[in-house]
CSV table of N, CA and C in Angstrom, one decimal:
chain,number,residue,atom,x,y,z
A,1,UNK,N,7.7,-7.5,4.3
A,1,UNK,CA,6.4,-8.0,4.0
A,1,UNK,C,6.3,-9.4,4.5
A,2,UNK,N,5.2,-10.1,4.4
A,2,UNK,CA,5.1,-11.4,4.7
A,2,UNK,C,5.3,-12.2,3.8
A,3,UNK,N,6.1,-13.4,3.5
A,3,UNK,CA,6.4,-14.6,3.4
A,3,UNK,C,4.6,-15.2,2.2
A,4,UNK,N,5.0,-15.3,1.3
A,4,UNK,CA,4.0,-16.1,0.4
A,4,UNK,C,3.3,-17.3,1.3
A,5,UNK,N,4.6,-18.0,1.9
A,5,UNK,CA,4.3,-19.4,2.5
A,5,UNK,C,2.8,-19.6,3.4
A,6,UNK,N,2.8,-18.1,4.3
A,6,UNK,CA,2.0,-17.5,5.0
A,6,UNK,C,0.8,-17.7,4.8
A,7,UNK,N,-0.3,-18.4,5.3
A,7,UNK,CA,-1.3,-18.5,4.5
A,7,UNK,C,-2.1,-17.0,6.0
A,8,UNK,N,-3.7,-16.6,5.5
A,8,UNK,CA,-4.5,-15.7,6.3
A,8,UNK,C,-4.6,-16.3,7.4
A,9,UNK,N,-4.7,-17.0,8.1
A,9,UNK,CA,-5.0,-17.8,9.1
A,9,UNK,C,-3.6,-17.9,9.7
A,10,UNK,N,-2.5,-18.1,9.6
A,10,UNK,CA,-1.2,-18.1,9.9
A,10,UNK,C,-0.8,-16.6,10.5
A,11,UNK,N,-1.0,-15.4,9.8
A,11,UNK,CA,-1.0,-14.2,9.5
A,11,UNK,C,-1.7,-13.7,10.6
A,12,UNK,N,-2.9,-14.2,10.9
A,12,UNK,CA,-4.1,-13.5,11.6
A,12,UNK,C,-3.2,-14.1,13.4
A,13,UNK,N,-3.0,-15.4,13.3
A,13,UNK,CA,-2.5,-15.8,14.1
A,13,UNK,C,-1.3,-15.1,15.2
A,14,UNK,N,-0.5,-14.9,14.2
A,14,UNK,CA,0.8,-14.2,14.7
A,14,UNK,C,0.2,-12.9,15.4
A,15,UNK,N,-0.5,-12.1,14.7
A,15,UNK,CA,-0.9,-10.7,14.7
A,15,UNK,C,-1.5,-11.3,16.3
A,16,UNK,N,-2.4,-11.9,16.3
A,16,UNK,CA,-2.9,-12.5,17.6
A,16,UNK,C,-1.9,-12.2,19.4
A,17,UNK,N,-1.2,-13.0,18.4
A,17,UNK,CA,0.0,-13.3,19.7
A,17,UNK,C,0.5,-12.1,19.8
A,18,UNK,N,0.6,-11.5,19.1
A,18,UNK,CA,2.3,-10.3,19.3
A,18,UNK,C,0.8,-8.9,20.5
A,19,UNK,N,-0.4,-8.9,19.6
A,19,UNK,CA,-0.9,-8.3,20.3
A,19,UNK,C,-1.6,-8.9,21.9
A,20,UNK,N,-1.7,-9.8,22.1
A,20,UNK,CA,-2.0,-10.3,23.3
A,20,UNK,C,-0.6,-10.0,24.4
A,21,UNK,N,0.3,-10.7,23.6
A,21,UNK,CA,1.9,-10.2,24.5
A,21,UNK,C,1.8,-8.5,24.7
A,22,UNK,N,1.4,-8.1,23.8
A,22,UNK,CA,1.6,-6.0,24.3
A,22,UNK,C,0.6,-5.9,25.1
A,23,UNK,N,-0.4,-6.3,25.3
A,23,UNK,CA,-1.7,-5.6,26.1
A,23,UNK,C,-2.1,-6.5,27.0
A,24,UNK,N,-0.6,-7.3,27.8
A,24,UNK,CA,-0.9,-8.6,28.7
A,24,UNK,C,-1.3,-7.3,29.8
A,25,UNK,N,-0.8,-6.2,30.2
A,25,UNK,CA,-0.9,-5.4,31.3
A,25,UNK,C,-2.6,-5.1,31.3
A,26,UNK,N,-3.2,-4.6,30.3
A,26,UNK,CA,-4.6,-4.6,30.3
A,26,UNK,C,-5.6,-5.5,30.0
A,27,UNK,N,-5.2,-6.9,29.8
A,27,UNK,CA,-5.7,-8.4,30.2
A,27,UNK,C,-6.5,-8.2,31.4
A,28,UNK,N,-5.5,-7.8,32.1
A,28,UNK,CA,-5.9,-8.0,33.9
A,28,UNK,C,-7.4,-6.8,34.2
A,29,UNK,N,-7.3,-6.2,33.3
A,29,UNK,CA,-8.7,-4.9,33.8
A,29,UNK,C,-9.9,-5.3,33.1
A,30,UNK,N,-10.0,-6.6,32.6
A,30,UNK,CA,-10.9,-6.5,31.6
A,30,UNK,C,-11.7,-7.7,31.7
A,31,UNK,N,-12.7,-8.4,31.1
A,31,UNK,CA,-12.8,-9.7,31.1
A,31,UNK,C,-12.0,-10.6,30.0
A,32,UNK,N,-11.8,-12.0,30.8
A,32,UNK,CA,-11.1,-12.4,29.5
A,32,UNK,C,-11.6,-12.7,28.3
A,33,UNK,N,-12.8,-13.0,27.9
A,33,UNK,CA,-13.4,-13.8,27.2
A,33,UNK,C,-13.7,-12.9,25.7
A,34,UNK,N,-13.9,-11.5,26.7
A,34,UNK,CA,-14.2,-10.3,26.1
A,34,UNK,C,-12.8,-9.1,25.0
A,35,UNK,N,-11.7,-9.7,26.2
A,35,UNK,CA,-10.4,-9.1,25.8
A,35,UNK,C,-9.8,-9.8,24.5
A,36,UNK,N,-10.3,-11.4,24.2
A,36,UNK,CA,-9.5,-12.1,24.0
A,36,UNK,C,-10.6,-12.0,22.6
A,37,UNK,N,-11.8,-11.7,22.8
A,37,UNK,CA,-12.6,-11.6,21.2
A,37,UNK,C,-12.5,-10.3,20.4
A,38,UNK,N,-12.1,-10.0,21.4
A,38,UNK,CA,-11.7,-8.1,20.4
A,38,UNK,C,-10.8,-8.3,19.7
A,39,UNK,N,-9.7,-8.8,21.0
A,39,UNK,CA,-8.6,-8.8,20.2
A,39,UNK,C,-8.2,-9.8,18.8
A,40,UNK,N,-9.1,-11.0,18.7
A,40,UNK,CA,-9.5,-11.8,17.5
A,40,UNK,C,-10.1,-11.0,16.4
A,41,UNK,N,-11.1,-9.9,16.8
A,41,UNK,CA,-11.9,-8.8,15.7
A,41,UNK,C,-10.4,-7.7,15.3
A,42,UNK,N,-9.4,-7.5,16.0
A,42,UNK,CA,-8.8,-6.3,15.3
A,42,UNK,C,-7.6,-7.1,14.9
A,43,UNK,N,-7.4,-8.2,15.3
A,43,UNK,CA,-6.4,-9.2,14.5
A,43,UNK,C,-6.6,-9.8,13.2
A,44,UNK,N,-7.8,-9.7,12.9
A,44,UNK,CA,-8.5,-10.7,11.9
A,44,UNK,C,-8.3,-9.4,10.9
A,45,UNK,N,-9.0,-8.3,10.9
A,45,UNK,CA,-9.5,-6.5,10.5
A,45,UNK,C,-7.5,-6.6,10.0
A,46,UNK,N,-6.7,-6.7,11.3
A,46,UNK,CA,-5.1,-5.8,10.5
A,46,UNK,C,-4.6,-7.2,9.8
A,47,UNK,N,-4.8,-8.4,9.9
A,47,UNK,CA,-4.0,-9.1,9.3
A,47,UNK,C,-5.0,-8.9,7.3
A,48,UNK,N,-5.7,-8.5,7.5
A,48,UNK,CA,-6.7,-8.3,6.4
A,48,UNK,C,-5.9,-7.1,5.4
A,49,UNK,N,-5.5,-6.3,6.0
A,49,UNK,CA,-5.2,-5.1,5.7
A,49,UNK,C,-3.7,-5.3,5.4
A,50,UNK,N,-2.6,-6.4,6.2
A,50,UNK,CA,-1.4,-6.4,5.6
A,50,UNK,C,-1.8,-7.5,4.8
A,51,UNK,N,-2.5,-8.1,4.2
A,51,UNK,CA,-2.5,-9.1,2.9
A,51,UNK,C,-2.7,-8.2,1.6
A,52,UNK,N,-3.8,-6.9,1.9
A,52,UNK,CA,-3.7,-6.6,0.9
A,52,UNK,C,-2.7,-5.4,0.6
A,53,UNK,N,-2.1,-4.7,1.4
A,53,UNK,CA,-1.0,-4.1,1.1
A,53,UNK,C,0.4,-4.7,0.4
A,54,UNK,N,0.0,-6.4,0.6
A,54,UNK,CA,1.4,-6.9,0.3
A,54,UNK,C,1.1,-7.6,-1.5
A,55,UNK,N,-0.2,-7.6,-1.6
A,55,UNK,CA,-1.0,-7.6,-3.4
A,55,UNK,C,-0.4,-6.6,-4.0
A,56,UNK,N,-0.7,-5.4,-3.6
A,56,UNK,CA,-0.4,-4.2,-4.4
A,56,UNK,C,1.3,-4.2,-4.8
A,57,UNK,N,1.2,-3.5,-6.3
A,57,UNK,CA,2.2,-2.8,-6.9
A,57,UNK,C,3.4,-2.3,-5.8
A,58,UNK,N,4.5,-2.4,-5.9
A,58,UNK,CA,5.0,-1.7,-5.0
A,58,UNK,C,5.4,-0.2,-6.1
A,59,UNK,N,5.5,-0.4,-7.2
A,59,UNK,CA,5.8,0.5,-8.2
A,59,UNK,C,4.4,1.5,-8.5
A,60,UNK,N,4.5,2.8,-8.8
A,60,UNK,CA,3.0,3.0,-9.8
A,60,UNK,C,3.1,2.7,-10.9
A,61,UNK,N,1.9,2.8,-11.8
A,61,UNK,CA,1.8,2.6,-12.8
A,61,UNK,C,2.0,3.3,-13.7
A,62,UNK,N,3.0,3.7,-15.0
A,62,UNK,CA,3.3,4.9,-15.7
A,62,UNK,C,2.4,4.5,-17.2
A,63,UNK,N,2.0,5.3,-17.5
A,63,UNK,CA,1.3,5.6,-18.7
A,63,UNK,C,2.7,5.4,-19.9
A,64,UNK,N,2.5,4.8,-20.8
A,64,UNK,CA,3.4,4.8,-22.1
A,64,UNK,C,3.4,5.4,-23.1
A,65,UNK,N,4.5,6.3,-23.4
A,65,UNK,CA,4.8,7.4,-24.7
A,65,UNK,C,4.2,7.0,-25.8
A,66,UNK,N,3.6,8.0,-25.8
A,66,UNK,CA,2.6,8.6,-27.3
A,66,UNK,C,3.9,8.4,-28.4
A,67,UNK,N,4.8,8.8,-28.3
A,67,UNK,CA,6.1,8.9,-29.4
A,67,UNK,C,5.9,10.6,-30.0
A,68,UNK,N,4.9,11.6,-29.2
A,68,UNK,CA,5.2,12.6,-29.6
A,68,UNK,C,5.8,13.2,-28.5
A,69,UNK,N,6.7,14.0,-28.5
A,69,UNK,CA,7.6,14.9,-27.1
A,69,UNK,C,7.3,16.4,-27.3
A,70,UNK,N,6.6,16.2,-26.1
A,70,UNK,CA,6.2,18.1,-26.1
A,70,UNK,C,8.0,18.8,-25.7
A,71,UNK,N,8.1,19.6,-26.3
A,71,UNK,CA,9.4,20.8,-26.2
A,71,UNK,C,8.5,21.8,-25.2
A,72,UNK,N,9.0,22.7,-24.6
A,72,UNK,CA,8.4,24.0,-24.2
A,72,UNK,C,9.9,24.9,-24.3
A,73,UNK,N,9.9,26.1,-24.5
A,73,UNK,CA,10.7,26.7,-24.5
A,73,UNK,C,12.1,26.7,-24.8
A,74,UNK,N,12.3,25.3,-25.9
A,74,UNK,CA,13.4,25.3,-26.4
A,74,UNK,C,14.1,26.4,-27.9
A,75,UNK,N,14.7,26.8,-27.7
A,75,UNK,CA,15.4,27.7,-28.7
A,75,UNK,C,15.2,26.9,-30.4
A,76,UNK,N,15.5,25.3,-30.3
A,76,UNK,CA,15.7,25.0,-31.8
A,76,UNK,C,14.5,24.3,-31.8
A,77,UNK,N,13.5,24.3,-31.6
A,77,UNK,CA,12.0,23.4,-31.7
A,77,UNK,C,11.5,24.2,-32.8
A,78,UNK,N,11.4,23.4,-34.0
A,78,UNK,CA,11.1,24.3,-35.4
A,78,UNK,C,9.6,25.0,-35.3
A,79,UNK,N,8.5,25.0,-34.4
A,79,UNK,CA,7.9,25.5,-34.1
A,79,UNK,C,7.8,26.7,-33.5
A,80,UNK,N,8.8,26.9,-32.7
A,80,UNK,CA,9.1,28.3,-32.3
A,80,UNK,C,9.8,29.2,-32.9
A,81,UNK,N,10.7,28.6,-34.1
A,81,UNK,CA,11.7,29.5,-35.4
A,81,UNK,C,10.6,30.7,-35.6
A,82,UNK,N,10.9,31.8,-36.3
A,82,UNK,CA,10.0,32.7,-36.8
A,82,UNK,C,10.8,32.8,-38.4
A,83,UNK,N,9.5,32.8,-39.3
A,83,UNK,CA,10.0,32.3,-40.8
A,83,UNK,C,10.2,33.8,-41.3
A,84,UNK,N,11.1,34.4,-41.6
A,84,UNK,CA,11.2,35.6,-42.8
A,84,UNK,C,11.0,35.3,-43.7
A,85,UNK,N,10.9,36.5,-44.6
A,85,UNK,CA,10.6,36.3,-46.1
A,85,UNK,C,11.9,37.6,-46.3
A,86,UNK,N,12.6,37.2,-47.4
A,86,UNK,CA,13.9,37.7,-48.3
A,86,UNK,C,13.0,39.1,-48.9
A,87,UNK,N,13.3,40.3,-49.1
A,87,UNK,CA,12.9,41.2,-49.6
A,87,UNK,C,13.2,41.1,-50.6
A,88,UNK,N,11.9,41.3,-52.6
A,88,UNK,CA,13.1,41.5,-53.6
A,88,UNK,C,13.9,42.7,-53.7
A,89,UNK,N,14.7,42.5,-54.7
A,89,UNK,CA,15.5,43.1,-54.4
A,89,UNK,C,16.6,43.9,-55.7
């Protein structure tokens, strides 16, 4: 993940460079002025999207025990016993 130090602008930055170095080959087909503002619009758009993935919980969130415990199908759960009654006798 990124570094706290990192401010958005730092972030957007890098994302900048690394994508200009990959698509130096398609620089050359395009104009520059035009290549170089997209690439600022989808730099700006992912560095947006790793800030907030790096906010989030890495954990989920677990809901906290009632303090009642469901049993199913246990043999000694006094709710499943069946009660006799003693014949007189």
């Amino acid at each position: 993940m990124r570094d706290k130090k990192n401010s958005g602008k730092e972030l957007r930055k890098q994302v900048f460079k690394k994508m200009e170095a990959a698509l130096e080959d398609i620089r050359g087909e395009a104009d520059a002025k035009k290549f170089s503002k997209k690439i600022k619009k989808v730099s700006d758009w992912l560095a947006g999207e790793i800030a907030k993935t790096a906010k989030k919980p890495a954990t989920p969130k677990v809901k906290p025990a009632t303090g009642k415990v469901k049993v199913s199908g246990s043999s000694k759960s006094p709710a499943k016993k069946t009660v006799t009654k003693k014949a007189k006798g």
